[in-house]
Tab-separated table of C-alpha atoms and ligand atoms in Angstrom:
chain	number	residue	atom	x	y	z
G	632	MET	CA	7.212	-18.204	9.327
G	633	LYS	CA	3.905	-19.250	7.830
G	634	VAL	CA	1.472	-16.462	7.454
G	635	LEU	CA	-2.223	-16.844	6.352
G	636	GLY	CA	-3.240	-13.550	4.285
G	637	ILE	CA	-7.111	-12.440	4.014
G	638	GLU	CA	-8.064	-9.924	1.617
G	639	THR	CA	-11.711	-8.638	1.527
G	640	SER	CA	-11.431	-4.799	0.977
G	641	CYS	CA	-13.759	-4.830	-2.110
G	642	ASP	CA	-15.398	-7.304	-4.465
G	643	GLU	CA	-12.680	-10.310	-4.359
G	644	THR	CA	-12.369	-12.715	-1.505
G	645	GLY	CA	-8.563	-13.656	-1.564
G	646	VAL	CA	-6.595	-15.983	0.681
G	647	ALA	CA	-2.971	-17.241	0.594
G	648	VAL	CA	-0.279	-18.852	2.743
G	649	TYR	CA	3.130	-17.215	2.469
G	650	ASP	CA	6.040	-19.074	4.117
G	651	THR	CA	8.956	-16.921	4.545
G	652	GLU	CA	11.317	-19.798	3.911
G	653	ALA	CA	9.435	-21.485	0.919
G	654	GLY	CA	7.722	-18.624	-0.533
G	655	LEU	CA	4.128	-18.712	-1.658
G	656	ARG	CA	2.550	-21.936	-0.703
G	657	ALA	CA	-1.066	-21.715	-1.875
G	658	HIS	CA	-3.469	-18.821	-2.909
G	659	ALA	CA	-7.126	-18.829	-3.996
G	660	LEU	CA	-9.550	-15.907	-5.324
G	661	TYR	CA	-13.143	-15.762	-5.500
G	662	SER	CA	-14.457	-12.833	-7.721
G	663	GLN	CA	-17.881	-11.318	-7.003
G	664	ILE	CA	-17.916	-9.735	-10.546
G	665	ALA	CA	-21.025	-11.769	-11.530
G	666	LEU	CA	-23.065	-10.688	-8.398
G	667	HIS	CA	-22.655	-6.977	-8.953
G	668	ALA	CA	-22.538	-6.843	-12.833
G	669	GLU	CA	-26.487	-6.197	-13.153
G	670	TYR	CA	-26.080	-3.128	-10.807
G	671	GLY	CA	-23.161	-1.692	-13.037
G	672	GLY	CA	-20.880	-1.451	-9.813
G	673	VAL	CA	-20.071	-2.848	-6.406
G	674	VAL	CA	-22.967	-2.901	-3.923
G	675	PRO	CA	-21.178	-2.600	-0.572
G	676	GLU	CA	-23.861	-4.754	1.378
G	677	LEU	CA	-23.990	-7.518	-1.134
G	678	ALA	CA	-20.009	-7.634	-1.100
G	679	SER	CA	-20.041	-8.056	2.556
G	680	ARG	CA	-22.637	-10.882	2.681
G	681	ASP	CA	-20.731	-12.596	0.005
G	682	HIS	CA	-17.390	-12.274	1.742
G	683	VAL	CA	-19.298	-14.025	4.882
G	684	ARG	CA	-20.172	-16.954	2.331
G	685	LYS	CA	-16.992	-17.397	0.893
G	686	LEU	CA	-14.077	-16.624	3.245
G	687	LEU	CA	-14.034	-19.675	5.353
G	688	PRO	CA	-14.652	-22.238	2.451
G	689	LEU	CA	-11.506	-20.345	0.763
G	690	ILE	CA	-9.351	-20.426	3.802
G	691	ARG	CA	-10.098	-24.405	3.917
G	692	GLN	CA	-9.328	-24.637	0.224
G	693	THR	CA	-5.957	-22.680	0.598
G	694	LEU	CA	-4.798	-24.599	3.732
G	695	ALA	CA	-5.796	-27.940	1.739
G	696	GLU	CA	-3.710	-26.895	-1.173
G	697	SER	CA	-0.622	-25.904	0.784
G	698	GLY	CA	-0.769	-29.115	2.254
G	699	MET	CA	-0.861	-27.698	5.732
G	700	ALA	CA	-3.081	-27.805	8.755
G	701	VAL	CA	-4.632	-24.799	10.336
G	702	ASP	CA	-2.076	-25.079	13.574
G	703	ASP	CA	0.707	-24.917	11.294
G	704	ILE	CA	0.164	-21.165	10.631
G	705	ASP	CA	2.307	-18.822	12.677
G	706	GLY	CA	0.535	-15.482	11.906
G	707	VAL	CA	-2.508	-14.028	10.375
G	708	ALA	CA	-2.475	-11.010	8.070
G	709	TYR	CA	-5.612	-9.195	6.940
G	710	THR	CA	-6.392	-5.992	4.918
G	711	ALA	CA	-7.719	-3.408	7.542
G	712	GLY	CA	-8.220	-0.474	4.980
G	713	PRO	CA	-8.747	1.448	2.892
G	714	GLY	CA	-11.860	-0.313	1.509
G	715	LEU	CA	-15.390	-0.810	1.995
G	716	VAL	CA	-16.375	-0.885	5.737
G	717	GLY	CA	-18.455	-3.850	5.754
G	718	ALA	CA	-16.173	-5.955	3.542
G	719	LEU	CA	-13.138	-5.059	5.431
G	720	LEU	CA	-14.897	-6.028	8.831
G	721	VAL	CA	-15.560	-9.471	7.757
G	722	GLY	CA	-11.935	-10.107	6.938
G	723	ALA	CA	-10.831	-8.357	10.175
G	724	GLY	CA	-13.245	-10.216	12.146
G	725	VAL	CA	-12.264	-13.790	10.806
G	726	ALA	CA	-8.475	-12.980	10.882
G	727	ARG	CA	-8.688	-11.881	14.680
G	728	ALA	CA	-10.657	-14.750	15.744
G	729	LEU	CA	-8.683	-17.101	13.907
G	730	ALA	CA	-5.402	-15.751	15.518
G	731	TRP	CA	-7.091	-15.845	18.984
G	732	ALA	CA	-8.129	-19.321	18.463
G	733	LEU	CA	-4.649	-20.427	17.315
G	734	ASP	CA	-2.714	-18.129	19.714
G	735	VAL	CA	-0.877	-16.570	16.952
G	736	PRO	CA	-0.324	-12.853	16.366
G	737	ALA	CA	-2.700	-10.987	13.796
G	738	VAL	CA	-1.506	-7.893	11.808
G	739	ALA	CA	-3.593	-5.202	10.075
G	740	VAL	CA	-2.137	-4.575	6.448
G	741	HIS	CA	-2.798	-1.378	4.231
G	742	HIS	CA	-4.388	-2.780	1.110
G	743	MET	CA	-1.942	-0.294	-0.937
G	744	GLU	CA	1.214	-1.466	0.728
G	745	GLY	CA	-0.040	-5.088	-0.264
G	746	HIS	CA	-0.120	-3.866	-3.774
G	747	LEU	CA	3.175	-1.974	-3.462
G	748	LEU	CA	4.988	-5.103	-2.185
G	749	ALA	CA	3.565	-7.611	-4.429
G	750	PRO	CA	6.298	-7.287	-6.989
G	751	LEU	CA	8.756	-8.303	-4.364
G	752	MET	CA	7.181	-11.693	-4.232
G	753	GLU	CA	8.262	-12.268	-7.901
G	754	ASP	CA	11.998	-13.724	-7.538
G	755	ASP	CA	12.847	-15.449	-10.815
G	756	GLN	CA	16.627	-15.925	-10.304
G	757	SER	CA	17.077	-17.384	-13.714
G	758	ASP	CA	16.243	-13.809	-15.298
G	759	PRO	CA	18.150	-11.037	-13.882
G	760	LEU	CA	15.473	-8.712	-15.094
G	761	ARG	CA	13.094	-10.575	-12.742
G	762	GLY	CA	14.875	-10.908	-9.903
G	763	ARG	CA	13.484	-9.150	-6.691
G	764	PRO	CA	13.604	-5.388	-6.569
G	765	GLU	CA	15.457	-4.022	-3.746
G	766	PRO	CA	14.835	-0.278	-2.435
G	767	PRO	CA	15.342	2.298	-3.133
G	768	PHE	CA	12.833	2.329	-5.940
G	769	VAL	CA	9.936	4.408	-7.221
G	770	ALA	CA	6.566	2.608	-7.208
G	771	LEU	CA	3.682	3.479	-9.413
G	772	LEU	CA	0.417	2.273	-7.587
G	773	VAL	CA	-2.436	2.274	-10.301
G	774	SER	CA	-5.664	0.643	-9.114
G	775	GLY	CA	-9.491	1.408	-9.252
G	776	GLY	CA	-9.390	3.480	-6.197
G	777	HIS	CA	-5.615	5.094	-6.265
G	778	THR	CA	-3.167	6.389	-8.492
G	779	GLN	CA	0.168	7.309	-6.685
G	780	LEU	CA	3.921	7.781	-7.147
G	781	VAL	CA	5.876	6.832	-4.078
G	782	ALA	CA	9.429	7.040	-3.253
G	783	VAL	CA	10.205	3.594	-1.431
G	784	ASP	CA	13.552	4.356	0.597
G	785	ALA	CA	13.037	1.130	2.388
G	786	ILE	CA	10.312	-1.428	3.057
G	787	GLY	CA	7.986	0.365	5.510
G	788	ARG	CA	9.399	4.001	4.520
G	789	TYR	CA	7.329	5.585	1.893
G	790	ARG	CA	7.236	9.250	0.515
G	791	LEU	CA	4.295	10.277	-1.692
G	792	LEU	CA	5.864	11.937	-4.730
G	793	GLY	CA	2.340	12.678	-6.490
G	794	GLU	CA	-1.183	11.364	-6.749
G	795	THR	CA	-4.299	11.747	-8.740
G	796	LEU	CA	-6.607	14.988	-8.125
G	797	ASP	CA	-9.681	13.255	-9.156
G	798	ASP	CA	-10.431	10.046	-10.806
G	799	ALA	CA	-7.860	7.151	-10.301
G	800	ALA	CA	-6.420	5.422	-13.463
G	801	GLY	CA	-8.556	2.212	-13.108
G	802	GLU	CA	-11.577	4.449	-12.388
G	803	ALA	CA	-11.002	6.463	-15.468
G	804	PHE	CA	-10.847	3.009	-17.537
G	805	ASP	CA	-14.177	1.930	-15.800
G	806	LYS	CA	-16.059	5.042	-16.404
G	807	THR	CA	-14.707	5.516	-19.922
G	808	ALA	CA	-15.815	1.815	-20.652
G	809	LYS	CA	-19.182	2.468	-19.328
G	810	LEU	CA	-19.990	5.570	-21.136
G	811	MET	CA	-19.156	3.712	-24.311
G	812	GLY	CA	-21.617	0.834	-23.244
G	813	LEU	CA	-19.288	-1.855	-22.083
G	814	PRO	CA	-20.652	-3.675	-19.226
G	815	TYR	CA	-19.166	-3.659	-15.635
G	816	PRO	CA	-16.266	-3.898	-14.780
G	817	GLY	CA	-15.072	-2.229	-18.087
G	818	GLY	CA	-11.376	-1.333	-17.624
G	819	PRO	CA	-10.141	-4.776	-18.898
G	820	GLN	CA	-12.675	-4.865	-21.693
G	821	LEU	CA	-11.746	-1.433	-22.617
G	822	ALA	CA	-7.968	-2.350	-22.873
G	823	ALA	CA	-8.946	-5.500	-24.775
G	824	LEU	CA	-10.998	-3.425	-27.408
G	825	ALA	CA	-8.039	-0.854	-27.633
G	826	GLY	CA	-5.997	-3.760	-29.302
G	827	GLN	CA	-8.422	-3.582	-32.155
G	828	GLY	CA	-8.269	0.183	-32.649
G	829	ARG	CA	-6.606	1.968	-35.275
G	830	ALA	CA	-3.556	4.244	-34.516
G	831	GLY	CA	-3.887	8.067	-34.976
G	832	ALA	CA	-7.751	7.729	-35.717
G	833	PHE	CA	-8.494	9.743	-32.476
G	834	ARG	CA	-6.035	11.929	-30.103
G	835	PHE	CA	-6.674	12.777	-26.486
G	836	PRO	CA	-4.510	15.222	-24.566
G	837	ARG	CA	-2.151	13.938	-22.168
G	838	PRO	CA	-3.332	15.800	-18.922
G	839	MET	CA	-0.878	17.740	-16.617
G	840	THR	CA	2.310	16.694	-18.581
G	841	ASN	CA	3.085	20.212	-20.087
G	842	ARG	CA	3.683	21.629	-16.534
G	843	PRO	CA	6.141	20.510	-13.801
G	844	GLY	CA	4.924	17.911	-10.893
G	845	LEU	CA	3.966	14.558	-10.314
G	846	ASP	CA	0.163	14.868	-9.698
G	847	PHE	CA	-2.290	13.373	-12.143
G	848	SER	CA	-6.026	14.296	-13.297
G	849	PHE	CA	-7.786	11.913	-15.459
G	850	SER	CA	-11.521	13.131	-15.192
G	851	GLY	CA	-11.043	15.444	-18.028
G	852	LEU	CA	-10.084	12.864	-20.276
G	853	LYS	CA	-13.282	10.859	-19.648
G	854	THR	CA	-15.155	13.881	-20.660
G	855	GLN	CA	-13.027	14.223	-23.899
G	856	VAL	CA	-13.969	10.638	-24.543
G	857	LEU	CA	-17.655	11.174	-23.934
G	858	LEU	CA	-17.973	14.129	-26.359
G	859	ALA	CA	-15.860	12.102	-29.071
G	860	TRP	CA	-18.070	9.222	-28.488
G	861	ARG	CA	-21.368	11.411	-28.683
G	862	ASP	CA	-20.306	12.879	-31.957
G	863	SER	CA	-19.159	9.885	-33.528
G	864	ASP	CA	-21.191	7.120	-35.727
G	865	LYS	CA	-20.902	4.902	-32.924
G	866	THR	CA	-19.808	1.748	-34.899
G	867	ASP	CA	-17.714	-0.954	-33.193
G	868	GLN	CA	-14.746	0.127	-34.986
G	869	THR	CA	-14.978	3.781	-33.843
G	870	ARG	CA	-15.623	2.422	-30.337
G	871	ALA	CA	-12.253	0.366	-30.628
G	872	ASP	CA	-10.356	3.418	-32.150
G	873	ILE	CA	-11.516	5.809	-29.151
G	874	ALA	CA	-10.508	3.125	-26.735
G	875	ARG	CA	-7.208	2.840	-28.473
G	876	ALA	CA	-6.537	6.589	-28.021
G	877	PHE	CA	-7.764	6.782	-24.734
G	878	GLU	CA	-5.419	4.079	-23.373
G	879	GLU	CA	-2.580	5.648	-25.394
G	880	ALA	CA	-3.327	8.863	-23.532
G	881	VAL	CA	-3.342	7.216	-20.104
G	882	VAL	CA	-0.348	5.085	-20.634
G	883	ASP	CA	1.796	7.937	-22.353
G	884	THR	CA	0.710	10.201	-19.198
G	885	LEU	CA	1.769	7.417	-16.542
G	886	ALA	CA	4.926	6.845	-18.635
G	887	ILE	CA	5.923	10.663	-18.644
G	888	LYS	CA	5.314	11.222	-14.766
G	889	CYS	CA	7.039	7.892	-13.820
G	890	GLU	CA	10.258	9.068	-15.703
G	891	ARG	CA	9.956	12.457	-14.040
G	892	ALA	CA	9.464	10.564	-10.630
G	893	LEU	CA	12.624	8.405	-11.269
G	894	ASP	CA	14.755	11.814	-11.993
G	895	ALA	CA	13.369	13.235	-9.036
G	896	ALA	CA	14.054	10.387	-6.622
G	897	GLY	CA	17.538	9.617	-8.463
G	898	CYS	CA	16.527	6.098	-9.180
G	899	ASP	CA	16.589	3.387	-12.173
G	900	THR	CA	14.340	1.014	-10.953
G	901	LEU	CA	10.519	1.267	-11.112
G	902	VAL	CA	7.948	-1.115	-9.460
G	903	VAL	CA	4.385	-1.110	-10.608
G	904	ALA	CA	1.314	-2.563	-8.828
G	905	GLY	CA	-2.319	-2.359	-8.835
G	906	GLY	CA	-5.077	-3.642	-11.193
G	907	VAL	CA	-3.988	-1.201	-14.141
G	908	GLY	CA	-0.501	-2.771	-14.026
G	909	ALA	CA	-2.090	-5.757	-15.713
G	910	ASN	CA	-2.363	-3.544	-18.880
G	911	THR	CA	-0.309	-5.169	-21.610
G	912	ARG	CA	0.598	-1.473	-23.443
G	913	LEU	CA	1.462	0.184	-19.906
G	914	ARG	CA	3.868	-2.870	-19.274
G	915	GLU	CA	5.458	-2.650	-22.710
G	916	ARG	CA	5.893	1.220	-22.461
G	917	LEU	CA	7.251	1.240	-19.009
G	918	THR	CA	9.407	-1.350	-19.701
G	919	ALA	CA	10.817	0.239	-22.694
G	920	MET	CA	11.141	3.562	-20.994
G	921	THR	CA	13.319	2.231	-18.212
G	922	ALA	CA	15.349	0.053	-20.440
G	923	ALA	CA	16.198	3.206	-22.528
G	924	ARG	CA	17.598	4.694	-19.363
G	925	GLY	CA	19.575	1.511	-18.230
G	926	GLY	CA	17.058	0.727	-15.676
G	927	ARG	CA	14.356	-1.659	-15.275
G	928	THR	CA	10.577	-2.087	-14.541
G	929	CYS	CA	9.207	-4.905	-12.197
G	930	PHE	CA	5.771	-6.110	-12.193
G	931	PRO	CA	3.781	-8.511	-10.096
G	932	ARG	CA	2.255	-11.321	-12.564
G	933	PRO	CA	-0.905	-10.074	-13.804
G	934	ALA	CA	-3.039	-12.035	-11.066
G	935	PHE	CA	-1.055	-10.260	-8.357
G	936	CYS	CA	-1.683	-7.009	-10.094
G	937	THR	CA	-5.399	-7.201	-9.053
G	938	ASP	CA	-6.751	-7.876	-5.683
G	939	ASN	CA	-5.469	-10.632	-4.251
G	940	GLY	CA	-4.574	-12.740	-0.714
G	941	ALA	CA	-1.180	-13.389	-1.573
G	942	MET	CA	0.098	-9.911	-1.379
G	943	ILE	CA	-1.611	-9.408	1.930
G	944	ALA	CA	-0.043	-12.560	3.344
G	945	PHE	CA	3.355	-11.379	1.922
G	946	ALA	CA	3.134	-7.940	3.505
G	947	GLY	CA	2.022	-9.338	6.839
G	948	ALA	CA	5.059	-11.778	6.945
G	949	LEU	CA	7.271	-8.929	6.571
G	950	ARG	CA	5.738	-7.007	9.373
G	951	LEU	CA	5.311	-10.062	11.474
G	952	GLN	CA	9.003	-10.862	10.896
G	953	ALA	CA	10.040	-7.212	11.651
G	954	GLY	CA	8.532	-7.789	15.155
G	955	GLN	CA	5.208	-6.135	14.720
G	956	ARG	CA	2.590	-6.900	17.195
G	957	GLU	CA	-1.094	-5.553	18.053
G	958	ASP	CA	-3.421	-6.005	20.368
G	959	ALA	CA	-6.819	-8.208	19.578
G	960	SER	CA	-9.251	-5.506	18.764
G	961	VAL	CA	-10.983	-5.703	15.499
G	962	ARG	CA	-10.247	-2.514	13.716
G	963	VAL	CA	-10.547	-1.476	10.234
G	964	THR	CA	-9.789	2.007	8.481
G	965	PRO	CA	-11.923	2.562	5.371
G	966	ARG	CA	-10.030	5.531	4.557
G	967	TRP	CA	-6.251	5.425	5.273
G	968	ASP	CA	-3.215	7.156	4.040
G	969	MET	CA	-0.230	4.745	3.596
N	2457	KG4	O1	-6.121	-3.246	-7.787
N	2457	KG4	P1	-7.272	-3.586	-8.136
N	2457	KG4	O2	-7.865	-4.979	-8.432
N	2457	KG4	O3	-8.661	-3.004	-7.171
N	2457	KG4	C1	-8.605	-1.957	-6.374
N	2457	KG4	O4	-7.842	-1.869	-5.367
N	2457	KG4	O5	-8.959	-1.054	-7.010
N	2457	KG4	O6	-7.663	-2.700	-9.509
N	2457	KG4	C2	-8.863	-2.686	-10.305
N	2457	KG4	C3	-8.774	-1.737	-11.384
N	2457	KG4	C4	-10.299	-1.528	-12.226
N	2457	KG4	O7	-10.436	-0.133	-12.322
N	2457	KG4	C5	-9.906	-2.320	-13.411
N	2457	KG4	O8	-10.581	-1.607	-14.480
N	2457	KG4	C6	-8.482	-2.083	-13.527
N	2457	KG4	O9	-7.754	-2.062	-12.198
N	2457	KG4	N1	-7.926	-3.187	-14.541
N	2457	KG4	C7	-7.325	-2.572	-15.800
N	2457	KG4	C8	-6.875	-3.664	-16.375
N	2457	KG4	N2	-7.127	-4.896	-15.595
N	2457	KG4	C9	-7.666	-4.197	-14.412
N	2457	KG4	N3	-7.081	-1.336	-16.532
N	2457	KG4	C10	-6.628	-1.508	-17.559
N	2457	KG4	N4	-6.270	-2.509	-18.187
N	2457	KG4	C11	-6.238	-3.528	-17.674
N	2457	KG4	N5	-5.915	-4.702	-18.235
N	2458	ZN	ZN1	-6.412	-2.882	-4.818
């Protein structure tokens, strides 16, 4: 089964074709970062309009790269939420119309389920540590909008173990970057800067780790950075030192809670997904933590940690293969629990 996947929930237009026999056939991504940069964040109306401009050309490009004609497609999967309502509607409208014209099924995909399943696309048989993870496992979802620990009992059977009570981890990276004067989107830049910081120059708390539970809170950490930056000499080295201490605090906190979640779920396999999963220090720390207990951590390749069409095509393919069918109405769900 060959499934076209469409992602338009925020500021990236993502398209891919996933073939349940041959794997990922092609994928293409258009990022709107430059469009929103001057506003310091995503402007919803501009995002919708840009998806309208870019989606059809990207679909054509992806099909051409996959070597397939449009009528080779057996199904269409699209992100139906959570996300920006106007942006979601662009993907949903195009997906439903295309599916109707081709007389194939279309399926609505939950954006976070897409992230959660992305590591399962990676199937490097040459390396036992990189082979496809099989449920049960614990998933850490860390994106700009979500920070969740989920017990995955089976594909489609998820139990929420813990989540953030305020800012998501990616949001904390972005806001912290912004308050130290880094341009939007600051998360990856803050992470790059942290690499030049000196160990031990600053230290921030590991929020909510000294009491039981699997929930997170990152907004206090941001305030700690604000105070440290305000009272500092504001040199480039200090900015890097603070970035390093902030990154260490977030990574440590995530690692402590992940270990607790593995204990609670009785699992040794951790799957990490979402934009913050691209963070090198987090990848190293979680890999070491699970290795020390005889388990492993599975990540998507960094390009599939952040938003992309491939994860939506893959999640949709699994649902269509399982027989899921929907009527032709164009529905989106801007706020949606997984
Ligand atoms: O999953 P994603 O692309 O979009 C959402 O669904 O939110 O995640 C984007 C988030 C942003 O907050 C971005 O700052 C963060 O992921 N991010 C990173 C890194 N790369 C992306 N945070 C820390 N380190 C990185 N290397
Ligand atoms: Zn996302």
